[in-house]
mmCIF file of C-alpha atoms and ligand atoms in Angstrom:
data_model
loop_
_atom_site.group_PDB
_atom_site.id
_atom_site.type_symbol
_atom_site.label_atom_id
_atom_site.label_comp_id
_atom_site.label_asym_id
_atom_site.label_seq_id
_atom_site.Cartn_x
_atom_site.Cartn_y
_atom_site.Cartn_z
ATOM 1 C CA MET A 1 89.441 98.221 94.878
ATOM 2 C CA SER A 2 91.382 95.075 95.721
ATOM 3 C CA GLN A 3 93.139 92.613 93.491
ATOM 4 C CA VAL A 4 94.820 89.273 93.901
ATOM 5 C CA ILE A 5 98.532 89.074 93.092
ATOM 6 C CA ASP A 6 100.908 86.113 93.023
ATOM 7 C CA VAL A 7 104.166 86.473 94.927
ATOM 8 C CA ILE A 8 106.726 84.250 96.559
ATOM 9 C CA LEU A 9 106.704 85.098 100.230
ATOM 10 C CA ASN A 10 109.512 83.648 102.289
ATOM 11 C CA GLY A 11 110.042 80.875 99.760
ATOM 12 C CA LYS A 12 106.343 79.970 99.359
ATOM 13 C CA LYS A 13 104.069 80.713 96.432
ATOM 14 C CA THR A 14 101.398 82.967 97.929
ATOM 15 C CA LYS A 15 98.328 84.787 96.672
ATOM 16 C CA LEU A 16 97.831 88.195 98.246
ATOM 17 C CA ASN A 17 94.561 90.011 98.169
ATOM 18 C CA VAL A 18 95.592 93.660 98.288
ATOM 19 C CA GLU A 19 93.953 97.047 98.025
ATOM 20 C CA GLU A 20 95.432 99.133 95.244
ATOM 21 C CA ASP A 21 96.665 101.761 97.736
ATOM 22 C CA ALA A 22 98.005 99.293 100.310
ATOM 23 C CA PHE A 23 101.674 99.390 101.225
ATOM 24 C CA LEU A 24 103.630 96.191 101.775
ATOM 25 C CA VAL A 25 104.432 97.016 105.388
ATOM 26 C CA ASP A 26 100.729 96.666 106.277
ATOM 27 C CA VAL A 27 100.059 93.668 104.048
ATOM 28 C CA LEU A 28 103.005 91.790 105.512
ATOM 29 C CA ARG A 29 102.141 92.621 109.092
ATOM 30 C CA ASP A 30 98.523 91.577 108.528
ATOM 31 C CA LEU A 31 99.863 88.223 107.388
ATOM 32 C CA GLY A 32 101.702 87.860 110.685
ATOM 33 C CA ASN A 33 105.169 89.013 109.656
ATOM 34 C CA LEU A 34 105.469 91.196 112.729
ATOM 35 C CA SER A 35 109.223 91.647 112.309
ATOM 36 C CA VAL A 36 108.342 94.236 109.690
ATOM 37 C CA ARG A 37 108.063 97.402 111.710
ATOM 38 C CA ARG A 38 106.883 100.886 111.090
ATOM 39 C CA GLY A 39 108.840 103.849 112.292
ATOM 40 C CA CYS A 40 108.778 107.048 110.267
ATOM 41 C CA ASP A 41 106.496 105.911 107.435
ATOM 42 C CA THR A 42 108.376 108.326 105.185
ATOM 43 C CA GLY A 43 111.285 106.215 103.936
ATOM 44 C CA CYS A 44 113.806 107.621 106.390
ATOM 45 C CA CYS A 45 114.360 105.139 109.245
ATOM 46 C CA GLY A 46 114.810 101.666 107.714
ATOM 47 C CA LEU A 47 112.653 99.867 110.303
ATOM 48 C CA CYS A 48 110.383 98.467 107.595
ATOM 49 C CA SER A 49 113.283 96.981 105.544
ATOM 50 C CA ILE A 50 112.534 93.749 103.710
ATOM 51 C CA TRP A 51 113.985 92.203 100.555
ATOM 52 C CA ILE A 52 112.327 92.312 97.140
ATOM 53 C CA ASP A 53 114.095 89.874 94.828
ATOM 54 C CA GLY A 54 116.947 89.832 97.349
ATOM 55 C CA LYS A 55 117.500 93.596 97.514
ATOM 56 C CA PRO A 56 116.810 95.663 100.644
ATOM 57 C CA THR A 57 113.614 97.599 100.148
ATOM 58 C CA LEU A 58 111.577 99.948 102.351
ATOM 59 C CA SER A 59 108.169 98.331 102.597
ATOM 60 C CA CYS A 60 106.498 101.505 103.907
ATOM 61 C CA GLY A 61 106.961 103.094 100.492
ATOM 62 C CA TYR A 62 106.344 100.059 98.307
ATOM 63 C CA LEU A 63 102.840 99.592 96.987
ATOM 64 C CA ALA A 64 101.817 95.983 97.441
ATOM 65 C CA VAL A 65 100.433 95.705 93.878
ATOM 66 C CA ARG A 66 103.958 96.396 92.547
ATOM 67 C CA ALA A 67 105.117 93.156 94.091
ATOM 68 C CA VAL A 68 103.323 90.969 91.577
ATOM 69 C CA GLY A 69 105.621 88.132 90.563
ATOM 70 C CA LYS A 70 108.322 89.197 93.005
ATOM 71 C CA GLU A 71 110.114 87.315 95.705
ATOM 72 C CA ILE A 72 109.464 88.939 99.076
ATOM 73 C CA THR A 73 111.627 88.058 102.085
ATOM 74 C CA THR A 74 111.169 89.093 105.696
ATOM 75 C CA ILE A 75 113.181 88.034 108.668
ATOM 76 C CA GLU A 76 110.672 85.216 109.254
ATOM 77 C CA GLY A 77 112.043 83.632 106.059
ATOM 78 C CA ILE A 78 115.693 83.728 107.050
ATOM 79 C CA GLU A 79 115.542 82.980 110.758
ATOM 80 C CA GLU A 80 118.665 80.894 111.031
ATOM 81 C CA GLU A 81 120.966 83.454 109.439
ATOM 82 C CA ALA A 82 119.171 86.294 111.255
ATOM 83 C CA ASN A 83 119.699 84.616 114.604
ATOM 84 C CA LYS A 84 123.408 84.253 113.860
ATOM 85 C CA PHE A 85 123.830 87.999 113.355
ATOM 86 C CA ALA A 86 121.391 88.889 116.156
ATOM 87 C CA LYS A 87 123.590 86.949 118.595
ATOM 88 C CA LEU A 88 126.602 89.051 117.543
ATOM 89 C CA LEU A 89 124.583 92.247 117.965
ATOM 90 C CA ALA A 90 123.694 91.225 121.518
ATOM 91 C CA GLU A 91 127.252 90.218 122.339
ATOM 92 C CA GLN A 92 128.533 93.624 121.156
ATOM 93 C CA GLY A 93 125.901 95.571 123.103
ATOM 94 C CA ALA A 94 124.170 96.669 119.934
ATOM 95 C CA ASP A 95 120.748 95.261 120.750
ATOM 96 C CA GLN A 96 119.246 97.571 123.308
ATOM 97 C CA CYS A 97 115.531 98.301 122.839
ATOM 98 C CA GLY A 98 115.765 96.081 119.752
ATOM 99 C CA TYR A 99 113.091 97.920 117.802
ATOM 100 C CA CYS A 100 115.426 98.666 114.904
ATOM 101 C CA SER A 101 116.965 95.208 114.828
ATOM 102 C CA PRO A 102 114.836 93.298 112.278
ATOM 103 C CA GLY A 103 115.195 95.932 109.550
ATOM 104 C CA PHE A 104 118.872 96.389 110.343
ATOM 105 C CA ILE A 105 119.475 92.627 110.222
ATOM 106 C CA MET A 106 117.801 92.389 106.811
ATOM 107 C CA THR A 107 120.080 95.132 105.472
ATOM 108 C CA VAL A 108 123.265 93.625 106.915
ATOM 109 C CA ILE A 109 122.592 90.137 105.590
ATOM 110 C CA ALA A 110 121.915 91.640 102.143
ATOM 111 C CA MET A 111 125.212 93.495 102.436
ATOM 112 C CA LYS A 112 127.011 90.258 103.219
ATOM 113 C CA LYS A 113 125.720 88.797 99.944
ATOM 114 C CA GLU A 114 126.608 91.898 97.934
ATOM 115 C CA LEU A 115 129.961 93.268 99.230
ATOM 116 C CA THR A 116 133.286 91.500 99.599
ATOM 117 C CA ASN A 117 135.649 92.745 102.300
ATOM 118 C CA PRO A 118 134.004 96.152 102.645
ATOM 119 C CA THR A 119 135.849 99.018 104.400
ATOM 120 C CA ASP A 120 134.350 100.681 107.447
ATOM 121 C CA ASP A 121 133.126 103.520 105.232
ATOM 122 C CA GLU A 122 131.503 101.103 102.746
ATOM 123 C CA ILE A 123 129.736 99.387 105.629
ATOM 124 C CA ARG A 124 128.521 102.716 107.037
ATOM 125 C CA GLN A 125 127.351 103.748 103.597
ATOM 126 C CA TYR A 126 125.404 100.507 103.116
ATOM 127 C CA VAL A 127 123.534 100.753 106.413
ATOM 128 C CA THR A 128 123.122 104.513 106.384
ATOM 129 C CA GLY A 129 119.335 104.197 105.915
ATOM 130 C CA ASN A 130 118.870 102.080 109.060
ATOM 131 C CA LEU A 131 118.559 104.427 112.035
ATOM 132 C CA CYS A 132 118.992 103.404 115.651
ATOM 133 C CA ARG A 133 118.051 105.589 118.597
ATOM 134 C CA CYS A 134 119.947 103.596 121.182
ATOM 135 C CA THR A 135 123.364 102.318 120.213
ATOM 136 C CA GLY A 136 125.512 105.145 118.787
ATOM 137 C CA TYR A 137 126.378 102.816 115.899
ATOM 138 C CA GLU A 138 129.896 101.783 117.061
ATOM 139 C CA SER A 139 128.680 98.573 118.626
ATOM 140 C CA GLN A 140 126.697 97.781 115.486
ATOM 141 C CA LEU A 141 129.846 98.326 113.382
ATOM 142 C CA ARG A 142 131.805 95.941 115.578
ATOM 143 C CA ALA A 143 129.107 93.282 115.243
ATOM 144 C CA ILE A 144 128.964 93.714 111.445
ATOM 145 C CA LYS A 145 132.731 93.376 111.069
ATOM 146 C CA ILE A 146 132.772 90.172 113.090
ATOM 147 C CA TYR A 147 129.828 88.838 111.079
ATOM 148 C CA LEU A 148 131.503 89.656 107.767
ATOM 149 C CA GLY A 149 134.906 88.421 108.974
ATOM 150 C CA VAL A 150 136.622 91.734 108.211
ATOM 151 C CA GLN A 151 138.968 93.552 110.618
HETATM 152 S S1 FES B 1 108.933 103.091 108.368
HETATM 153 FE FE1 FES B 1 109.742 102.728 106.408
HETATM 154 S S2 FES B 1 111.583 103.876 106.363
HETATM 155 FE FE2 FES B 1 110.705 104.343 108.283
HETATM 156 S S1 FES B 2 118.394 99.308 119.641
HETATM 157 FE FE1 FES B 2 116.833 100.744 120.106
HETATM 158 S S2 FES B 2 116.474 101.773 118.208
HETATM 159 FE FE2 FES B 2 118.135 100.519 117.806
#
């Protein structure tokens, strides 16, 4: 059975018609937010990361009906800031196949809002749920530190 819920999607009041067993990853992709990717589908890889009320959330495990009244943000809603960090990822060699990048970028921008002058370990801890098959993570760490302005 489907129901209509009100959300704020990328800054716009939006009505979503969702099946009661639909997960946000599918609902968002069906709406054209193709940055939201599916990897493991089990809450382990971080590819489907979005923000719910500003907090990084795995959309593959989040029932769409739970989002009623919430603010949902995908990379399509924060393109300018996302491009800024994406450029640093590319410069540091951390954007190889790029499949993990949208979810990773969502997590890192959320970290920037939440943490002040994090240590390397705090950074690693924050992004631990965002897996990457290509980079080995050191280039990502360099890009994050430049982005956050920490040495
Ligand atoms: S697809 Fe959601 S965590 Fe992997
Ligand atoms: S750049 Fe290929 S999975 Fe991360």
